[in-house]
Amino acid sequence: MRLRNKPWAQDYIHAHPEVVIANPESRKGKWYEEFGNHNPVHVEVGTGKGQFVIGMARQNPHINYIGIELYDSVIVVALEKVLEQESLPNLRLLNVNGKDLTEYFEKGDISQVYLNFSDPWPKTRHAKRRLTHANFLTLYKELMPEGGEVHFKTDNRGLFEYSLMSMTDFGMKLQFVSLDLHANEPEDNVRTEYEEKFAAKGQPIYRLEAKFK
């Protein structure tokens, strides 16, 4: 992703703590207080410009969504989109690093994780940076109740094959695997910005759902 510097981004983010949580570590173990209910919490790691997490929040008002994005120049675009909505009380954004999830969540806080079009880190020496590496799977499992799920979409076949093996080796149960999601696209599929871009070029979209045992 090519990032364009937005000098105004941090000020804009700080002006909207009702959407981008300023001190997320203070919500650890108490996200039900933030949302005002005990509905399940789903987290997208690497939410980008927010199209997916916003669409999911609109589609599923009975689920609380948190979009995590490290780069302020990107999350500010997601923030702008959220503010354009009439009301999304079940959505929050975090301007933090996804590798630090345990600083903001504890066991049972998260019931599902979404990984959409993550950086494939194709070089073998960078495998540990892939969000489906065993180290990250361990992290997700640590924060989920039994039966927590990871939903993953990518256009990169190599990363998809790696992720299938990584999750299988980790002992996860594969519940859904598609090598061409749009060939028979589910009605409830919410597309990301990258998904629309790659689909328009005729590239297949790979998707899987896996559950921790």
Short mmCIF file of C-alpha atoms in Angstrom, two decimals:
data_model
loop_
_atom_site.label_atom_id
_atom_site.label_comp_id
_atom_site.label_asym_id
_atom_site.label_seq_id
_atom_site.Cartn_x
_atom_site.Cartn_y
_atom_site.Cartn_z
CA MET A 1 0.00 0.00 0.00
CA ARG A 2 1.41 3.39 -1.00
CA LEU A 3 0.82 5.82 1.85
CA ARG A 4 0.30 9.53 1.32
CA ASN A 5 1.16 11.70 4.27
CA LYS A 6 -1.82 13.53 5.76
CA PRO A 7 -0.46 16.04 8.28
CA TRP A 8 -3.98 16.72 9.55
CA ALA A 9 -4.81 13.05 10.21
CA GLN A 10 -3.76 12.85 13.87
CA ASP A 11 -5.72 15.96 14.85
CA TYR A 12 -8.81 14.67 13.04
CA ILE A 13 -8.49 11.27 14.72
CA HIS A 14 -8.08 12.84 18.17
CA ALA A 15 -11.20 14.93 17.55
CA HIS A 16 -13.34 11.79 17.25
CA PRO A 17 -12.63 9.54 20.26
CA GLU A 18 -16.20 8.24 20.00
CA VAL A 19 -15.05 6.28 16.92
CA VAL A 20 -11.25 5.91 17.21
CA ILE A 21 -10.70 4.87 20.82
CA ALA A 22 -7.96 7.00 22.37
CA ASN A 23 -6.87 4.64 25.15
CA PRO A 24 -7.94 1.15 24.10
CA GLU A 25 -5.87 -0.52 26.82
CA SER A 26 -8.37 0.89 29.32
CA ARG A 27 -11.16 -1.14 27.65
CA LYS A 28 -9.34 -4.46 28.05
CA GLY A 29 -11.80 -6.99 29.48
CA LYS A 30 -14.52 -4.33 29.47
CA TRP A 31 -15.47 -3.84 25.84
CA TYR A 32 -19.10 -4.53 26.79
CA GLU A 33 -19.01 -1.21 28.64
CA GLU A 34 -17.77 0.60 25.54
CA PHE A 35 -20.56 -0.83 23.38
CA GLY A 36 -23.18 -0.88 26.11
CA ASN A 37 -24.05 -4.54 25.54
CA HIS A 38 -22.67 -8.07 25.73
CA ASN A 39 -22.90 -8.82 22.01
CA PRO A 40 -19.98 -10.74 20.47
CA VAL A 41 -16.99 -8.71 19.31
CA HIS A 42 -15.46 -9.29 15.87
CA VAL A 43 -12.10 -7.73 15.01
CA GLU A 44 -10.61 -6.94 11.60
CA VAL A 45 -6.82 -6.76 11.76
CA GLY A 46 -5.64 -4.39 9.04
CA THR A 47 -8.92 -2.64 8.36
CA GLY A 48 -7.47 -0.29 5.75
CA LYS A 49 -9.95 2.32 4.51
CA GLY A 50 -12.80 0.64 6.33
CA GLN A 51 -15.17 -0.52 3.60
CA PHE A 52 -15.37 -4.09 4.91
CA VAL A 53 -15.79 -3.41 8.63
CA ILE A 54 -18.36 -0.69 7.96
CA GLY A 55 -20.31 -2.99 5.68
CA MET A 56 -20.24 -5.78 8.25
CA ALA A 57 -21.39 -3.43 11.03
CA ARG A 58 -24.31 -2.23 8.90
CA GLN A 59 -25.24 -5.78 7.93
CA ASN A 60 -25.02 -7.23 11.47
CA PRO A 61 -26.23 -4.77 14.13
CA HIS A 62 -26.26 -7.60 16.70
CA ILE A 63 -22.45 -7.90 16.51
CA ASN A 64 -19.87 -5.35 17.71
CA TYR A 65 -17.01 -4.65 15.30
CA ILE A 66 -13.55 -3.23 15.87
CA GLY A 67 -11.32 -2.27 12.95
CA ILE A 68 -7.59 -2.13 13.68
CA GLU A 69 -5.26 -0.11 11.46
CA LEU A 70 -1.71 1.00 12.23
CA TYR A 71 -1.33 3.86 9.76
CA ASP A 72 -3.07 7.10 10.70
CA SER A 73 -3.10 8.26 7.07
CA VAL A 74 -5.22 5.20 6.24
CA ILE A 75 -7.46 4.89 9.29
CA VAL A 76 -8.45 8.53 8.92
CA VAL A 77 -10.14 7.58 5.64
CA ALA A 78 -12.07 4.85 7.46
CA LEU A 79 -13.02 7.40 10.12
CA GLU A 80 -14.38 9.77 7.49
CA LYS A 81 -16.49 6.95 6.06
CA VAL A 82 -17.86 6.05 9.50
CA LEU A 83 -18.84 9.66 10.15
CA GLU A 84 -20.73 9.71 6.85
CA GLN A 85 -22.99 6.92 8.14
CA GLU A 86 -26.27 7.82 9.82
CA SER A 87 -25.47 5.67 12.85
CA LEU A 88 -23.08 2.80 13.60
CA PRO A 89 -23.14 2.30 17.37
CA ASN A 90 -21.65 -1.20 16.96
CA LEU A 91 -18.37 -0.05 15.35
CA ARG A 92 -15.12 1.30 16.78
CA LEU A 93 -11.66 1.81 15.27
CA LEU A 94 -8.23 1.40 16.86
CA ASN A 95 -5.13 3.17 15.53
CA VAL A 96 -2.72 0.53 16.86
CA ASN A 97 -0.52 -2.36 15.74
CA GLY A 98 -2.30 -5.70 15.33
CA LYS A 99 0.63 -7.58 16.83
CA ASP A 100 -0.12 -5.93 20.18
CA LEU A 101 -3.65 -7.31 20.59
CA THR A 102 -3.00 -8.61 24.10
CA GLU A 103 -2.53 -5.01 25.27
CA TYR A 104 -6.14 -4.21 24.37
CA PHE A 105 -8.01 -7.50 24.74
CA GLU A 106 -8.09 -10.39 27.16
CA LYS A 107 -9.33 -13.98 26.93
CA GLY A 108 -12.90 -14.05 25.69
CA ASP A 109 -13.02 -10.44 24.49
CA ILE A 110 -12.95 -11.46 20.81
CA SER A 111 -15.05 -14.17 19.18
CA GLN A 112 -13.94 -13.74 15.56
CA VAL A 113 -11.00 -12.28 13.62
CA TYR A 114 -11.01 -11.11 10.00
CA LEU A 115 -7.84 -10.96 7.92
CA ASN A 116 -8.45 -9.37 4.54
CA PHE A 117 -5.78 -9.00 1.84
CA SER A 118 -2.94 -8.96 4.34
CA ASP A 119 0.65 -8.35 3.22
CA PRO A 120 1.83 -11.74 1.86
CA TRP A 121 5.47 -11.27 2.96
CA PRO A 122 6.58 -13.66 0.18
CA LYS A 123 10.18 -14.15 1.30
CA THR A 124 10.68 -17.20 3.52
CA ARG A 125 12.71 -15.23 6.04
CA HIS A 126 9.69 -12.98 6.59
CA ALA A 127 7.20 -15.81 7.22
CA LYS A 128 6.74 -14.84 10.87
CA ARG A 129 5.30 -11.51 9.75
CA ARG A 130 2.39 -13.17 7.97
CA LEU A 131 -0.84 -12.73 9.91
CA THR A 132 -1.63 -16.43 9.51
CA HIS A 133 1.71 -17.60 10.92
CA ALA A 134 1.48 -19.86 13.97
CA ASN A 135 2.67 -17.02 16.22
CA PHE A 136 -0.33 -14.90 15.22
CA LEU A 137 -2.71 -17.86 15.42
CA THR A 138 -1.49 -18.40 18.99
CA LEU A 139 -2.21 -14.74 19.69
CA TYR A 140 -5.76 -14.91 18.31
CA LYS A 141 -6.53 -18.12 20.20
CA GLU A 142 -5.30 -16.57 23.43
CA LEU A 143 -8.02 -13.93 23.18
CA MET A 144 -10.93 -16.08 22.03
CA PRO A 145 -13.32 -18.43 23.79
CA GLU A 146 -13.43 -22.05 22.64
CA GLY A 147 -14.66 -22.22 19.06
CA GLY A 148 -13.36 -18.79 18.04
CA GLU A 149 -12.97 -18.30 14.29
CA VAL A 150 -10.61 -16.71 11.78
CA HIS A 151 -11.98 -15.61 8.40
CA PHE A 152 -9.38 -14.89 5.74
CA LYS A 153 -9.52 -13.45 2.21
CA THR A 154 -6.68 -12.82 -0.24
CA ASP A 155 -5.84 -12.58 -3.92
CA ASN A 156 -2.43 -14.18 -3.31
CA ARG A 157 -2.51 -17.92 -3.97
CA GLY A 158 0.85 -18.52 -2.33
CA LEU A 159 -0.29 -16.87 0.90
CA PHE A 160 -3.57 -18.75 0.74
CA GLU A 161 -1.85 -22.12 0.40
CA TYR A 162 0.52 -21.20 3.22
CA SER A 163 -2.41 -20.18 5.41
CA LEU A 164 -4.28 -23.42 4.74
CA MET A 165 -1.23 -25.39 5.87
CA SER A 166 -0.50 -23.10 8.81
CA MET A 167 -4.03 -23.36 10.18
CA THR A 168 -4.24 -27.09 9.57
CA ASP A 169 -0.90 -27.69 11.29
CA PHE A 170 -2.11 -25.55 14.18
CA GLY A 171 -5.02 -27.94 14.64
CA MET A 172 -7.76 -25.62 13.43
CA LYS A 173 -10.87 -26.98 11.74
CA LEU A 174 -11.39 -25.69 8.19
CA GLN A 175 -15.09 -24.93 7.79
CA PHE A 176 -15.13 -23.17 4.43
CA VAL A 177 -12.58 -23.00 1.62
CA SER A 178 -13.07 -21.26 -1.72
CA LEU A 179 -10.55 -20.93 -4.56
CA ASP A 180 -12.82 -18.49 -6.43
CA LEU A 181 -15.17 -16.74 -4.06
CA HIS A 182 -16.91 -14.66 -6.70
CA ALA A 183 -17.70 -17.62 -8.95
CA ASN A 184 -20.55 -18.35 -6.57
CA GLU A 185 -20.48 -15.35 -4.27
CA PRO A 186 -22.48 -15.65 -1.04
CA GLU A 187 -25.22 -13.05 -0.75
CA ASP A 188 -23.83 -11.82 2.57
CA ASN A 189 -20.26 -11.36 1.33
CA VAL A 190 -19.01 -7.84 2.06
CA ARG A 191 -16.28 -6.82 -0.35
CA THR A 192 -13.18 -4.87 0.61
CA GLU A 193 -11.68 -2.13 -1.56
CA TYR A 194 -8.90 -4.49 -2.68
CA GLU A 195 -11.40 -7.25 -3.37
CA GLU A 196 -13.32 -5.05 -5.79
CA LYS A 197 -10.10 -3.94 -7.46
CA PHE A 198 -8.76 -7.46 -7.99
CA ALA A 199 -12.14 -8.89 -9.01
CA ALA A 200 -12.46 -6.19 -11.67
CA LYS A 201 -9.19 -7.47 -13.14
CA GLY A 202 -10.55 -11.01 -13.23
CA GLN A 203 -8.31 -12.29 -10.44
CA PRO A 204 -9.79 -15.05 -8.28
CA ILE A 205 -10.43 -14.26 -4.62
CA TYR A 206 -9.47 -16.98 -2.14
CA ARG A 207 -11.34 -17.30 1.14
CA LEU A 208 -11.38 -19.61 4.14
CA GLU A 209 -13.02 -19.89 7.52
CA ALA A 210 -11.26 -21.81 10.27
CA LYS A 211 -12.23 -22.56 13.85
CA PHE A 212 -10.05 -23.11 16.90
CA LYS A 213 -10.76 -26.46 18.54
#
